[in-house]
Amino acid sequence: MILQCASALLISDLHLSPSMPLTAQRFFDFCEKDAPKVEAVFILGDLFEYWVGDDAALQSPFQLEVKHALAKLSTKVKIYYLHGNRDFLVGKYFLSKTGMTLLPDPSKIDIAGSEYVLCHGDSLCTADTGYQVFRSWVRKPWVQKLFLRLPLNWRRSIANQLRSKSGVQYQKAIKSSVDGVQAKTDVTLAACAAVLRDASSNQLIHGHTHLPKHHHEQLQGQDWQRWVLSDWDLDHPESGRPRASALLINQGGVSYADLIKA
Ligand code: LP5
Ligand code: MN
C-alpha cells in the first residue's frame, strides 16, 4: 500500500539561509497562505543552504524560525521531507520537532489518483562521476557519525569549503553545456529510466538541477514524463530571474504554481 493524498504542493531547493531574507520570507508566507490549501506538502530536499547537524539548529535563530514555521504548518497539513545533497544530515530531532515525516529517496506516492516517483535528483546525475563518488562516501552512516562528532565550527568550515568548491565545479559544468552538449550536472536518461523501471512507474518528479521543466522522454521503448522543480531565489535581482514556484497536483492534474505572481 503506497502513501496516498488527494492534493499536494511540492517544493525543493529553497537553499534557505539568513543571507537570503526575501526568499525566506516567501517560504514563511508559503507556510501561512499557500500550503494550508492542500492535503500534503512534499519538500524534495535542499530546503536549507546546508545542514551540519540538528544541534546547530538550536544555536541559530534563523533555523529556529524555520523550525517554528514548519511545526505550525504540520498542525494543518502533512509535511513529507526527502533529503537533498545539502541537507542530508537533517535528523530525527529536527524532524520530530517540526512534525515532518522523512521519506526515502526515491519514494513512490499516489497523489490525486496518479502515481509519481519522487526524489531529490542528485542520484540521477550519473554523468557527474566525481560527485557520485563524493555522494557515496558522505551517505555512509559511519562517515556521518564521525562528522557529527566534530566541533560545530569545524563542521561549518568543512561545509563552506564544499560549497565554494561546488560553485567552481558548477561554473565549469555550465561551460560544458554550451554548444548543445548536455551539462554533466544534469540528470541522465539512463538513470531516470532505471529509477522508474524499478518503481514500475512512468512519472518522475525531482529538483536539484534548477532546470524547471515538464519533459516527455523515452529510452529503448520505455517512456515517461518528468517534472523538474525550480529553485527559489528572490534575493539576487541582478541575476534577472527572481524565482519561487511549486508543483501543484490535484484533481485538475499537474501544474507549476508561480509563487512570485501569486
Ligand atoms: O547543490 P549544488 O548544486 O551546489 O552542487 C551539487 C554538488 N555539490 C555538493 C556540495 C554542496 O554544494 C555543499 C555541501 C554542504 C553539505 C553539508 C554537510 C557536509 C558534511 C558531509 C559529511 C558527512 O553536493 C556538486 C555537483 C552538483 O551538485 C551537480 O550535481 O557537481 O558536487 C561537488 O561539487 C562535489 C565534487 O564534485 C567532488 C568534491 C570532492 C571533495 C572531496 C572532499 C571530501 C570531504 C569529505 C567530508 C567528510
Ligand atoms: Mn541539490
PDB file of C-alpha atoms and ligand atoms in Angstrom:
ATOM      1  CA  MET A   1       0.000   0.000   0.000  1.00  0.00           C
ATOM      2  CA  ILE A   2       1.627   3.267  -1.059  1.00  0.00           C
ATOM      3  CA  LEU A   3       1.147   6.664   0.558  1.00  0.00           C
ATOM      4  CA  GLN A   4      -1.886   8.488  -0.840  1.00  0.00           C
ATOM      5  CA  CYS A   5      -3.143  12.050  -0.766  1.00  0.00           C
ATOM      6  CA  ALA A   6      -5.757  13.994  -2.716  1.00  0.00           C
ATOM      7  CA  SER A   7      -3.774  17.168  -3.360  1.00  0.00           C
ATOM      8  CA  ALA A   8      -0.201  18.308  -2.841  1.00  0.00           C
ATOM      9  CA  LEU A   9       2.321  21.084  -3.292  1.00  0.00           C
ATOM     10  CA  LEU A  10       5.909  20.038  -3.998  1.00  0.00           C
ATOM     11  CA  ILE A  11       8.909  22.300  -3.463  1.00  0.00           C
ATOM     12  CA  SER A  12      12.684  21.912  -3.330  1.00  0.00           C
ATOM     13  CA  ASP A  13      15.976  23.795  -3.483  1.00  0.00           C
ATOM     14  CA  LEU A  14      14.984  26.853  -1.472  1.00  0.00           C
ATOM     15  CA  HIS A  15      18.513  26.917  -0.048  1.00  0.00           C
ATOM     16  CA  LEU A  16      17.228  28.858   2.954  1.00  0.00           C
ATOM     17  CA  SER A  17      19.805  30.893   4.817  1.00  0.00           C
ATOM     18  CA  PRO A  18      19.816  34.153   6.790  1.00  0.00           C
ATOM     19  CA  SER A  19      21.650  35.759   3.857  1.00  0.00           C
ATOM     20  CA  MET A  20      18.544  35.361   1.634  1.00  0.00           C
ATOM     21  CA  PRO A  21      15.838  37.164   3.671  1.00  0.00           C
ATOM     22  CA  LEU A  22      13.357  37.735   0.810  1.00  0.00           C
ATOM     23  CA  THR A  23      13.446  34.069  -0.169  1.00  0.00           C
ATOM     24  CA  ALA A  24      12.991  33.069   3.465  1.00  0.00           C
ATOM     25  CA  GLN A  25      10.040  35.456   3.831  1.00  0.00           C
ATOM     26  CA  ARG A  26       8.362  33.900   0.766  1.00  0.00           C
ATOM     27  CA  PHE A  27       8.791  30.497   2.420  1.00  0.00           C
ATOM     28  CA  PHE A  28       7.194  31.754   5.655  1.00  0.00           C
ATOM     29  CA  ASP A  29       4.304  33.191   3.598  1.00  0.00           C
ATOM     30  CA  PHE A  30       4.064  29.880   1.716  1.00  0.00           C
ATOM     31  CA  CYS A  31       3.628  28.088   5.056  1.00  0.00           C
ATOM     32  CA  GLU A  32       0.945  30.543   6.177  1.00  0.00           C
ATOM     33  CA  LYS A  33      -1.049  31.075   2.980  1.00  0.00           C
ATOM     34  CA  ASP A  34      -0.332  28.600   0.154  1.00  0.00           C
ATOM     35  CA  ALA A  35       0.463  25.303   1.833  1.00  0.00           C
ATOM     36  CA  PRO A  36      -2.683  25.014   4.005  1.00  0.00           C
ATOM     37  CA  LYS A  37      -4.797  24.840   0.813  1.00  0.00           C
ATOM     38  CA  VAL A  38      -3.622  21.282   0.044  1.00  0.00           C
ATOM     39  CA  GLU A  39      -3.594  17.992   1.929  1.00  0.00           C
ATOM     40  CA  ALA A  40       0.162  17.448   1.839  1.00  0.00           C
ATOM     41  CA  VAL A  41       3.393  19.336   1.222  1.00  0.00           C
ATOM     42  CA  PHE A  42       6.416  17.477  -0.129  1.00  0.00           C
ATOM     43  CA  ILE A  43       9.832  19.071   0.384  1.00  0.00           C
ATOM     44  CA  LEU A  44      12.185  17.304  -2.013  1.00  0.00           C
ATOM     45  CA  GLY A  45      15.471  18.324  -0.428  1.00  0.00           C
ATOM     46  CA  ASP A  46      17.816  21.270  -0.166  1.00  0.00           C
ATOM     47  CA  LEU A  47      15.347  23.261   1.906  1.00  0.00           C
ATOM     48  CA  PHE A  48      18.477  24.637   3.596  1.00  0.00           C
ATOM     49  CA  GLU A  49      21.654  26.052   2.072  1.00  0.00           C
ATOM     50  CA  TYR A  50      23.456  23.477   4.199  1.00  0.00           C
ATOM     51  CA  TRP A  51      22.842  21.446   7.340  1.00  0.00           C
ATOM     52  CA  VAL A  52      25.666  20.270   9.572  1.00  0.00           C
ATOM     53  CA  GLY A  53      23.628  18.607  12.324  1.00  0.00           C
ATOM     54  CA  ASP A  54      20.416  19.161  14.270  1.00  0.00           C
ATOM     55  CA  ASP A  55      22.410  20.559  17.189  1.00  0.00           C
ATOM     56  CA  ALA A  56      23.413  23.553  15.020  1.00  0.00           C
ATOM     57  CA  ALA A  57      19.737  24.468  14.598  1.00  0.00           C
ATOM     58  CA  LEU A  58      19.402  25.052  18.335  1.00  0.00           C
ATOM     59  CA  GLN A  59      22.018  27.798  18.113  1.00  0.00           C
ATOM     60  CA  SER A  60      20.673  29.547  15.050  1.00  0.00           C
ATOM     61  CA  PRO A  61      17.750  31.992  15.449  1.00  0.00           C
ATOM     62  CA  PHE A  62      17.097  31.624  11.713  1.00  0.00           C
ATOM     63  CA  GLN A  63      16.849  27.821  11.803  1.00  0.00           C
ATOM     64  CA  LEU A  64      14.633  28.092  14.894  1.00  0.00           C
ATOM     65  CA  GLU A  65      12.327  30.407  12.927  1.00  0.00           C
ATOM     66  CA  VAL A  66      12.123  27.856  10.097  1.00  0.00           C
ATOM     67  CA  LYS A  67      11.504  25.117  12.650  1.00  0.00           C
ATOM     68  CA  HIS A  68       8.639  27.132  14.130  1.00  0.00           C
ATOM     69  CA  ALA A  69       7.062  27.775  10.694  1.00  0.00           C
ATOM     70  CA  LEU A  70       7.210  24.076   9.808  1.00  0.00           C
ATOM     71  CA  ALA A  71       5.891  22.973  13.207  1.00  0.00           C
ATOM     72  CA  LYS A  72       2.916  25.323  12.821  1.00  0.00           C
ATOM     73  CA  LEU A  73       2.254  24.134   9.270  1.00  0.00           C
ATOM     74  CA  SER A  74       2.418  20.486  10.307  1.00  0.00           C
ATOM     75  CA  THR A  75      -0.591  21.044  12.580  1.00  0.00           C
ATOM     76  CA  LYS A  76      -2.605  21.880   9.433  1.00  0.00           C
ATOM     77  CA  VAL A  77      -1.210  19.637   6.667  1.00  0.00           C
ATOM     78  CA  LYS A  78       1.044  16.580   6.362  1.00  0.00           C
ATOM     79  CA  ILE A  79       4.653  17.515   5.539  1.00  0.00           C
ATOM     80  CA  TYR A  80       6.941  14.981   3.910  1.00  0.00           C
ATOM     81  CA  TYR A  81      10.681  15.597   3.671  1.00  0.00           C
ATOM     82  CA  LEU A  82      13.243  13.998   1.450  1.00  0.00           C
ATOM     83  CA  HIS A  83      16.954  14.705   1.934  1.00  0.00           C
ATOM     84  CA  GLY A  84      18.901  16.792  -0.574  1.00  0.00           C
ATOM     85  CA  ASN A  85      22.643  16.867  -1.192  1.00  0.00           C
ATOM     86  CA  ARG A  86      22.986  19.880   1.115  1.00  0.00           C
ATOM     87  CA  ASP A  87      20.700  18.870   3.971  1.00  0.00           C
ATOM     88  CA  PHE A  88      21.041  15.083   4.143  1.00  0.00           C
ATOM     89  CA  LEU A  89      22.081  15.493   7.773  1.00  0.00           C
ATOM     90  CA  VAL A  90      18.638  16.753   8.806  1.00  0.00           C
ATOM     91  CA  GLY A  91      17.981  14.222  11.532  1.00  0.00           C
ATOM     92  CA  LYS A  92      15.408  12.696  13.834  1.00  0.00           C
ATOM     93  CA  TYR A  93      15.451  15.564  16.322  1.00  0.00           C
ATOM     94  CA  PHE A  94      14.630  18.272  13.766  1.00  0.00           C
ATOM     95  CA  LEU A  95      12.052  16.041  12.056  1.00  0.00           C
ATOM     96  CA  SER A  96      10.240  15.333  15.310  1.00  0.00           C
ATOM     97  CA  LYS A  97      10.268  19.000  16.382  1.00  0.00           C
ATOM     98  CA  THR A  98       8.786  20.089  13.038  1.00  0.00           C
ATOM     99  CA  GLY A  99       6.337  17.198  12.682  1.00  0.00           C
ATOM    100  CA  MET A 100       7.753  16.275   9.275  1.00  0.00           C
ATOM    101  CA  THR A 101       7.891  12.702   8.007  1.00  0.00           C
ATOM    102  CA  LEU A 102      11.102  11.608   6.300  1.00  0.00           C
ATOM    103  CA  LEU A 103      10.683   9.729   3.016  1.00  0.00           C
ATOM    104  CA  PRO A 104      13.337   7.529   1.423  1.00  0.00           C
ATOM    105  CA  ASP A 105      14.856   8.688  -1.879  1.00  0.00           C
ATOM    106  CA  PRO A 106      13.255   7.560  -4.216  1.00  0.00           C
ATOM    107  CA  SER A 107       9.649   7.188  -2.984  1.00  0.00           C
ATOM    108  CA  LYS A 108       6.531   6.267  -4.943  1.00  0.00           C
ATOM    109  CA  ILE A 109       3.434   8.246  -3.912  1.00  0.00           C
ATOM    110  CA  ASP A 110      -0.173   8.350  -5.088  1.00  0.00           C
ATOM    111  CA  ILE A 111      -1.354  11.928  -5.484  1.00  0.00           C
ATOM    112  CA  ALA A 112      -4.909  12.585  -6.702  1.00  0.00           C
ATOM    113  CA  GLY A 113      -5.162   9.025  -8.018  1.00  0.00           C
ATOM    114  CA  SER A 114      -1.959   9.018 -10.048  1.00  0.00           C
ATOM    115  CA  GLU A 115       1.444   7.560  -9.087  1.00  0.00           C
ATOM    116  CA  TYR A 116       4.676   9.551  -9.059  1.00  0.00           C
ATOM    117  CA  VAL A 117       8.253   8.716  -8.130  1.00  0.00           C
ATOM    118  CA  LEU A 118       9.784  11.495  -6.037  1.00  0.00           C
ATOM    119  CA  CYS A 119      13.488  12.053  -5.474  1.00  0.00           C
ATOM    120  CA  HIS A 120      15.868  14.937  -4.845  1.00  0.00           C
ATOM    121  CA  GLY A 121      17.580  14.428  -8.207  1.00  0.00           C
ATOM    122  CA  ASP A 122      21.289  14.295  -7.344  1.00  0.00           C
ATOM    123  CA  SER A 123      21.346  10.480  -7.590  1.00  0.00           C
ATOM    124  CA  LEU A 124      20.156  10.825 -11.209  1.00  0.00           C
ATOM    125  CA  CYS A 125      23.171  12.932 -12.244  1.00  0.00           C
ATOM    126  CA  THR A 126      25.194   9.849 -13.086  1.00  0.00           C
ATOM    127  CA  ALA A 127      27.448  11.593 -15.635  1.00  0.00           C
ATOM    128  CA  ASP A 128      28.874  13.632 -12.744  1.00  0.00           C
ATOM    129  CA  THR A 129      31.126  10.800 -11.624  1.00  0.00           C
ATOM    130  CA  GLY A 130      33.174  12.932  -9.198  1.00  0.00           C
ATOM    131  CA  TYR A 131      30.013  13.914  -7.376  1.00  0.00           C
ATOM    132  CA  GLN A 132      28.691  10.324  -7.278  1.00  0.00           C
ATOM    133  CA  VAL A 133      31.913   9.148  -5.587  1.00  0.00           C
ATOM    134  CA  PHE A 134      31.663  12.034  -3.120  1.00  0.00           C
ATOM    135  CA  ARG A 135      27.985  11.180  -2.520  1.00  0.00           C
ATOM    136  CA  SER A 136      28.660   7.511  -1.863  1.00  0.00           C
ATOM    137  CA  TRP A 137      31.122   8.499   0.892  1.00  0.00           C
ATOM    138  CA  VAL A 138      29.109  11.167   2.651  1.00  0.00           C
ATOM    139  CA  ARG A 139      25.990   8.975   2.716  1.00  0.00           C
ATOM    140  CA  LYS A 140      27.781   6.251   4.685  1.00  0.00           C
ATOM    141  CA  PRO A 141      26.352   6.188   8.238  1.00  0.00           C
ATOM    142  CA  TRP A 142      29.808   5.804   9.835  1.00  0.00           C
ATOM    143  CA  VAL A 143      31.200   8.812   7.919  1.00  0.00           C
ATOM    144  CA  GLN A 144      28.214  10.879   9.044  1.00  0.00           C
ATOM    145  CA  LYS A 145      28.616   9.693  12.629  1.00  0.00           C
ATOM    146  CA  LEU A 146      32.263  10.785  12.658  1.00  0.00           C
ATOM    147  CA  PHE A 147      31.422  14.129  11.030  1.00  0.00           C
ATOM    148  CA  LEU A 148      28.677  14.829  13.592  1.00  0.00           C
ATOM    149  CA  ARG A 149      31.188  14.299  16.406  1.00  0.00           C
ATOM    150  CA  LEU A 150      33.364  17.147  15.157  1.00  0.00           C
ATOM    151  CA  PRO A 151      33.050  20.554  16.846  1.00  0.00           C
ATOM    152  CA  LEU A 152      30.367  22.707  15.223  1.00  0.00           C
ATOM    153  CA  ASN A 153      32.782  25.328  13.893  1.00  0.00           C
ATOM    154  CA  TRP A 154      34.819  22.581  12.122  1.00  0.00           C
ATOM    155  CA  ARG A 155      31.659  21.173  10.550  1.00  0.00           C
ATOM    156  CA  ARG A 156      30.607  24.633   9.350  1.00  0.00           C
ATOM    157  CA  SER A 157      34.037  25.229   7.913  1.00  0.00           C
ATOM    158  CA  ILE A 158      34.026  21.875   6.013  1.00  0.00           C
ATOM    159  CA  ALA A 159      30.541  22.646   4.650  1.00  0.00           C
ATOM    160  CA  ASN A 160      31.677  26.094   3.498  1.00  0.00           C
ATOM    161  CA  GLN A 161      34.701  24.627   1.742  1.00  0.00           C
ATOM    162  CA  LEU A 162      32.493  22.085  -0.016  1.00  0.00           C
ATOM    163  CA  ARG A 163      30.103  24.851  -1.071  1.00  0.00           C
ATOM    164  CA  SER A 164      32.816  27.018  -2.575  1.00  0.00           C
ATOM    165  CA  LYS A 165      34.373  24.020  -4.355  1.00  0.00           C
ATOM    166  CA  SER A 166      30.900  23.146  -5.663  1.00  0.00           C
ATOM    167  CA  GLY A 167      30.474  26.675  -7.077  1.00  0.00           C
ATOM    168  CA  VAL A 168      33.657  26.299  -9.142  1.00  0.00           C
ATOM    169  CA  GLN A 169      32.546  22.857 -10.396  1.00  0.00           C
ATOM    170  CA  TYR A 170      29.182  24.324 -11.386  1.00  0.00           C
ATOM    171  CA  GLN A 171      30.713  27.104 -13.465  1.00  0.00           C
ATOM    172  CA  LYS A 172      32.839  24.509 -15.307  1.00  0.00           C
ATOM    173  CA  ALA A 173      29.748  22.383 -15.955  1.00  0.00           C
ATOM    174  CA  ILE A 174      27.787  25.329 -17.362  1.00  0.00           C
ATOM    175  CA  LYS A 175      30.628  25.942 -19.824  1.00  0.00           C
ATOM    176  CA  SER A 176      30.457  22.320 -20.941  1.00  0.00           C
ATOM    177  CA  SER A 177      26.719  22.631 -21.641  1.00  0.00           C
ATOM    178  CA  VAL A 178      27.269  25.324 -24.279  1.00  0.00           C
ATOM    179  CA  ASP A 179      27.195  24.134 -27.919  1.00  0.00           C
ATOM    180  CA  GLY A 180      24.353  21.726 -27.267  1.00  0.00           C
ATOM    181  CA  VAL A 181      26.343  19.272 -25.174  1.00  0.00           C
ATOM    182  CA  GLN A 182      24.240  18.258 -22.168  1.00  0.00           C
ATOM    183  CA  ALA A 183      25.620  19.571 -18.880  1.00  0.00           C
ATOM    184  CA  LYS A 184      27.446  16.958 -16.845  1.00  0.00           C
ATOM    185  CA  THR A 185      25.414  18.166 -13.874  1.00  0.00           C
ATOM    186  CA  ASP A 186      22.013  17.308 -15.430  1.00  0.00           C
ATOM    187  CA  VAL A 187      20.203  14.000 -14.906  1.00  0.00           C
ATOM    188  CA  THR A 188      20.819  11.213 -17.420  1.00  0.00           C
ATOM    189  CA  LEU A 189      18.051   9.445 -19.330  1.00  0.00           C
ATOM    190  CA  ALA A 190      19.509   6.089 -18.265  1.00  0.00           C
ATOM    191  CA  ALA A 191      19.241   6.981 -14.558  1.00  0.00           C
ATOM    192  CA  CYS A 192      15.650   8.244 -14.950  1.00  0.00           C
ATOM    193  CA  ALA A 193      14.698   5.096 -16.874  1.00  0.00           C
ATOM    194  CA  ALA A 194      16.238   2.867 -14.207  1.00  0.00           C
ATOM    195  CA  VAL A 195      14.579   4.536 -11.207  1.00  0.00           C
ATOM    196  CA  LEU A 196      11.182   4.426 -12.945  1.00  0.00           C
ATOM    197  CA  ARG A 197      11.627   0.825 -14.070  1.00  0.00           C
ATOM    198  CA  ASP A 198      12.490  -0.235 -10.512  1.00  0.00           C
ATOM    199  CA  ALA A 199       9.380   1.513  -9.208  1.00  0.00           C
ATOM    200  CA  SER A 200       7.119   0.301 -12.076  1.00  0.00           C
ATOM    201  CA  SER A 201       6.155   3.886 -12.791  1.00  0.00           C
ATOM    202  CA  ASN A 202       6.243   6.366 -15.664  1.00  0.00           C
ATOM    203  CA  GLN A 203       6.063   9.687 -13.806  1.00  0.00           C
ATOM    204  CA  LEU A 204       9.069  11.260 -12.105  1.00  0.00           C
ATOM    205  CA  ILE A 205       9.387  14.460 -10.062  1.00  0.00           C
ATOM    206  CA  HIS A 206      12.695  15.853  -8.807  1.00  0.00           C
ATOM    207  CA  GLY A 207      14.622  19.029  -8.056  1.00  0.00           C
ATOM    208  CA  HIS A 208      18.372  19.650  -7.675  1.00  0.00           C
ATOM    209  CA  THR A 209      19.243  20.692 -11.249  1.00  0.00           C
ATOM    210  CA  HIS A 210      17.439  24.064 -11.023  1.00  0.00           C
ATOM    211  CA  LEU A 211      16.114  23.492 -14.555  1.00  0.00           C
ATOM    212  CA  PRO A 212      12.316  23.590 -14.076  1.00  0.00           C
ATOM    213  CA  LYS A 213      10.504  21.975 -16.986  1.00  0.00           C
ATOM    214  CA  HIS A 214       7.951  19.311 -17.882  1.00  0.00           C
ATOM    215  CA  HIS A 215       9.591  16.676 -20.112  1.00  0.00           C
ATOM    216  CA  HIS A 216       8.226  13.782 -22.178  1.00  0.00           C
ATOM    217  CA  GLU A 217      11.123  11.360 -22.564  1.00  0.00           C
ATOM    218  CA  GLN A 218      11.882   7.878 -23.784  1.00  0.00           C
ATOM    219  CA  LEU A 219      14.713   5.393 -23.889  1.00  0.00           C
ATOM    220  CA  GLN A 220      14.703   1.992 -25.534  1.00  0.00           C
ATOM    221  CA  GLY A 221      10.941   1.606 -25.647  1.00  0.00           C
ATOM    222  CA  GLN A 222      10.340   2.960 -22.134  1.00  0.00           C
ATOM    223  CA  ASP A 223       8.621   6.351 -21.986  1.00  0.00           C
ATOM    224  CA  TRP A 224       7.805   8.660 -19.126  1.00  0.00           C
ATOM    225  CA  GLN A 225       7.006  12.161 -18.002  1.00  0.00           C
ATOM    226  CA  ARG A 226       9.403  14.127 -15.802  1.00  0.00           C
ATOM    227  CA  TRP A 227       8.722  17.329 -13.893  1.00  0.00           C
ATOM    228  CA  VAL A 228      11.708  19.296 -12.562  1.00  0.00           C
ATOM    229  CA  LEU A 229      11.129  21.675  -9.656  1.00  0.00           C
ATOM    230  CA  SER A 230      12.556  25.184  -9.577  1.00  0.00           C
ATOM    231  CA  ASP A 231      15.000  26.516  -7.029  1.00  0.00           C
ATOM    232  CA  TRP A 232      13.978  29.706  -5.215  1.00  0.00           C
ATOM    233  CA  ASP A 233      15.852  32.997  -5.203  1.00  0.00           C
ATOM    234  CA  LEU A 234      14.250  36.362  -4.558  1.00  0.00           C
ATOM    235  CA  ASP A 235      17.401  37.962  -3.212  1.00  0.00           C
ATOM    236  CA  HIS A 236      19.505  38.405  -6.337  1.00  0.00           C
ATOM    237  CA  PRO A 237      17.510  40.622  -8.729  1.00  0.00           C
ATOM    238  CA  GLU A 238      20.741  41.268 -10.640  1.00  0.00           C
ATOM    239  CA  SER A 239      20.521  37.648 -11.868  1.00  0.00           C
ATOM    240  CA  GLY A 240      17.450  38.876 -13.809  1.00  0.00           C
ATOM    241  CA  ARG A 241      15.421  35.825 -12.852  1.00  0.00           C
ATOM    242  CA  PRO A 242      13.782  36.048  -9.418  1.00  0.00           C
ATOM    243  CA  ARG A 243      12.087  32.717  -8.855  1.00  0.00           C
ATOM    244  CA  ALA A 244       9.885  30.804  -6.410  1.00  0.00           C
ATOM    245  CA  SER A 245       7.488  28.142  -7.544  1.00  0.00           C
ATOM    246  CA  ALA A 246       5.854  24.895  -6.530  1.00  0.00           C
ATOM    247  CA  LEU A 247       4.356  21.985  -8.374  1.00  0.00           C
ATOM    248  CA  LEU A 248       0.647  21.653  -7.638  1.00  0.00           C
ATOM    249  CA  ILE A 249      -1.035  18.274  -8.081  1.00  0.00           C
ATOM    250  CA  ASN A 250      -4.765  17.822  -7.610  1.00  0.00           C
ATOM    251  CA  GLN A 251      -7.810  16.513  -9.471  1.00  0.00           C
ATOM    252  CA  GLY A 252      -7.076  19.086 -12.192  1.00  0.00           C
ATOM    253  CA  GLY A 253      -3.693  17.456 -12.920  1.00  0.00           C
ATOM    254  CA  VAL A 254      -0.140  18.754 -12.551  1.00  0.00           C
ATOM    255  CA  SER A 255       0.771  22.440 -12.889  1.00  0.00           C
ATOM    256  CA  TYR A 256       3.523  24.825 -11.875  1.00  0.00           C
ATOM    257  CA  ALA A 257       2.349  27.455  -9.379  1.00  0.00           C
ATOM    258  CA  ASP A 258       4.305  30.682  -9.733  1.00  0.00           C
ATOM    259  CA  LEU A 259       4.676  31.969  -6.173  1.00  0.00           C
ATOM    260  CA  ILE A 260       6.001  35.335  -7.242  1.00  0.00           C
ATOM    261  CA  LYS A 261       2.897  36.368  -9.183  1.00  0.00           C
ATOM    262  CA  ALA A 262       0.589  34.684  -6.652  1.00  0.00           C
TER     263      ALA A 262
HETATM  264  O1  LP5 B   1      23.965  21.590  -4.564  1.00  0.00           O
HETATM  265  P1  LP5 B   1      24.866  22.109  -5.615  1.00  0.00           P
HETATM  266  O2  LP5 B   1      24.108  22.454  -6.866  1.00  0.00           O
HETATM  267  O3  LP5 B   1      25.701  23.231  -5.125  1.00  0.00           O
HETATM  268  O4  LP5 B   1      26.008  21.090  -6.067  1.00  0.00           O
HETATM  269  C1  LP5 B   1      25.971  19.711  -6.107  1.00  0.00           C
HETATM  270  C2  LP5 B   1      27.286  19.077  -5.732  1.00  0.00           C
HETATM  271  N1  LP5 B   1      27.840  19.747  -4.564  1.00  0.00           N
HETATM  272  C3  LP5 B   1      27.627  19.299  -3.332  1.00  0.00           C
HETATM  273  C4  LP5 B   1      28.271  20.085  -2.214  1.00  0.00           C
HETATM  274  C5  LP5 B   1      27.268  21.096  -1.666  1.00  0.00           C
HETATM  275  O5  LP5 B   1      27.086  22.143  -2.575  1.00  0.00           O
HETATM  276  C6  LP5 B   1      27.663  21.646  -0.315  1.00  0.00           C
HETATM  277  C7  LP5 B   1      27.551  20.564   0.720  1.00  0.00           C
HETATM  278  C8  LP5 B   1      27.171  21.041   2.079  1.00  0.00           C
HETATM  279  C9  LP5 B   1      26.941  19.787   2.910  1.00  0.00           C
HETATM  280  C10 LP5 B   1      26.952  19.976   4.390  1.00  0.00           C
HETATM  281  C11 LP5 B   1      27.348  18.726   5.121  1.00  0.00           C
HETATM  282  C12 LP5 B   1      28.682  18.249   4.699  1.00  0.00           C
HETATM  283  C13 LP5 B   1      29.256  17.175   5.532  1.00  0.00           C
HETATM  284  C14 LP5 B   1      29.362  15.853   4.973  1.00  0.00           C
HETATM  285  C15 LP5 B   1      29.974  14.840   5.855  1.00  0.00           C
HETATM  286  C16 LP5 B   1      29.283  13.576   6.049  1.00  0.00           C
HETATM  287  O6  LP5 B   1      26.892  18.346  -3.077  1.00  0.00           O
HETATM  288  C17 LP5 B   1      28.310  19.138  -6.833  1.00  0.00           C
HETATM  289  C18 LP5 B   1      27.697  18.590  -8.101  1.00  0.00           C
HETATM  290  C19 LP5 B   1      26.428  19.403  -8.437  1.00  0.00           C
HETATM  291  O7  LP5 B   1      25.506  19.306  -7.369  1.00  0.00           O
HETATM  292  C20 LP5 B   1      25.721  18.921  -9.669  1.00  0.00           C
HETATM  293  O8  LP5 B   1      25.129  17.636  -9.484  1.00  0.00           O
HETATM  294  O9  LP5 B   1      28.636  18.673  -9.151  1.00  0.00           O
HETATM  295  O10 LP5 B   1      29.360  18.242  -6.464  1.00  0.00           O
HETATM  296  C21 LP5 B   1      30.526  18.723  -5.993  1.00  0.00           C
HETATM  297  O11 LP5 B   1      30.831  19.878  -6.083  1.00  0.00           O
HETATM  298  C22 LP5 B   1      31.399  17.674  -5.362  1.00  0.00           C
HETATM  299  C23 LP5 B   1      32.627  17.395  -6.197  1.00  0.00           C
HETATM  300  O12 LP5 B   1      32.272  17.014  -7.475  1.00  0.00           O
HETATM  301  C24 LP5 B   1      33.517  16.352  -5.505  1.00  0.00           C
HETATM  302  C25 LP5 B   1      34.254  17.000  -4.391  1.00  0.00           C
HETATM  303  C26 LP5 B   1      35.214  16.040  -3.726  1.00  0.00           C
HETATM  304  C27 LP5 B   1      35.726  16.690  -2.463  1.00  0.00           C
HETATM  305  C28 LP5 B   1      36.325  15.686  -1.541  1.00  0.00           C
HETATM  306  C29 LP5 B   1      36.321  16.187  -0.134  1.00  0.00           C
HETATM  307  C30 LP5 B   1      35.872  15.118   0.820  1.00  0.00           C
HETATM  308  C31 LP5 B   1      35.432  15.707   2.141  1.00  0.00           C
HETATM  309  C32 LP5 B   1      34.609  14.732   2.951  1.00  0.00           C
HETATM  310  C33 LP5 B   1      33.998  15.405   4.164  1.00  0.00           C
HETATM  311  C34 LP5 B   1      33.597  14.439   5.203  1.00  0.00           C
HETATM  312 MN    MN B   2      20.619  19.708  -4.625  1.00  0.00          MN
END
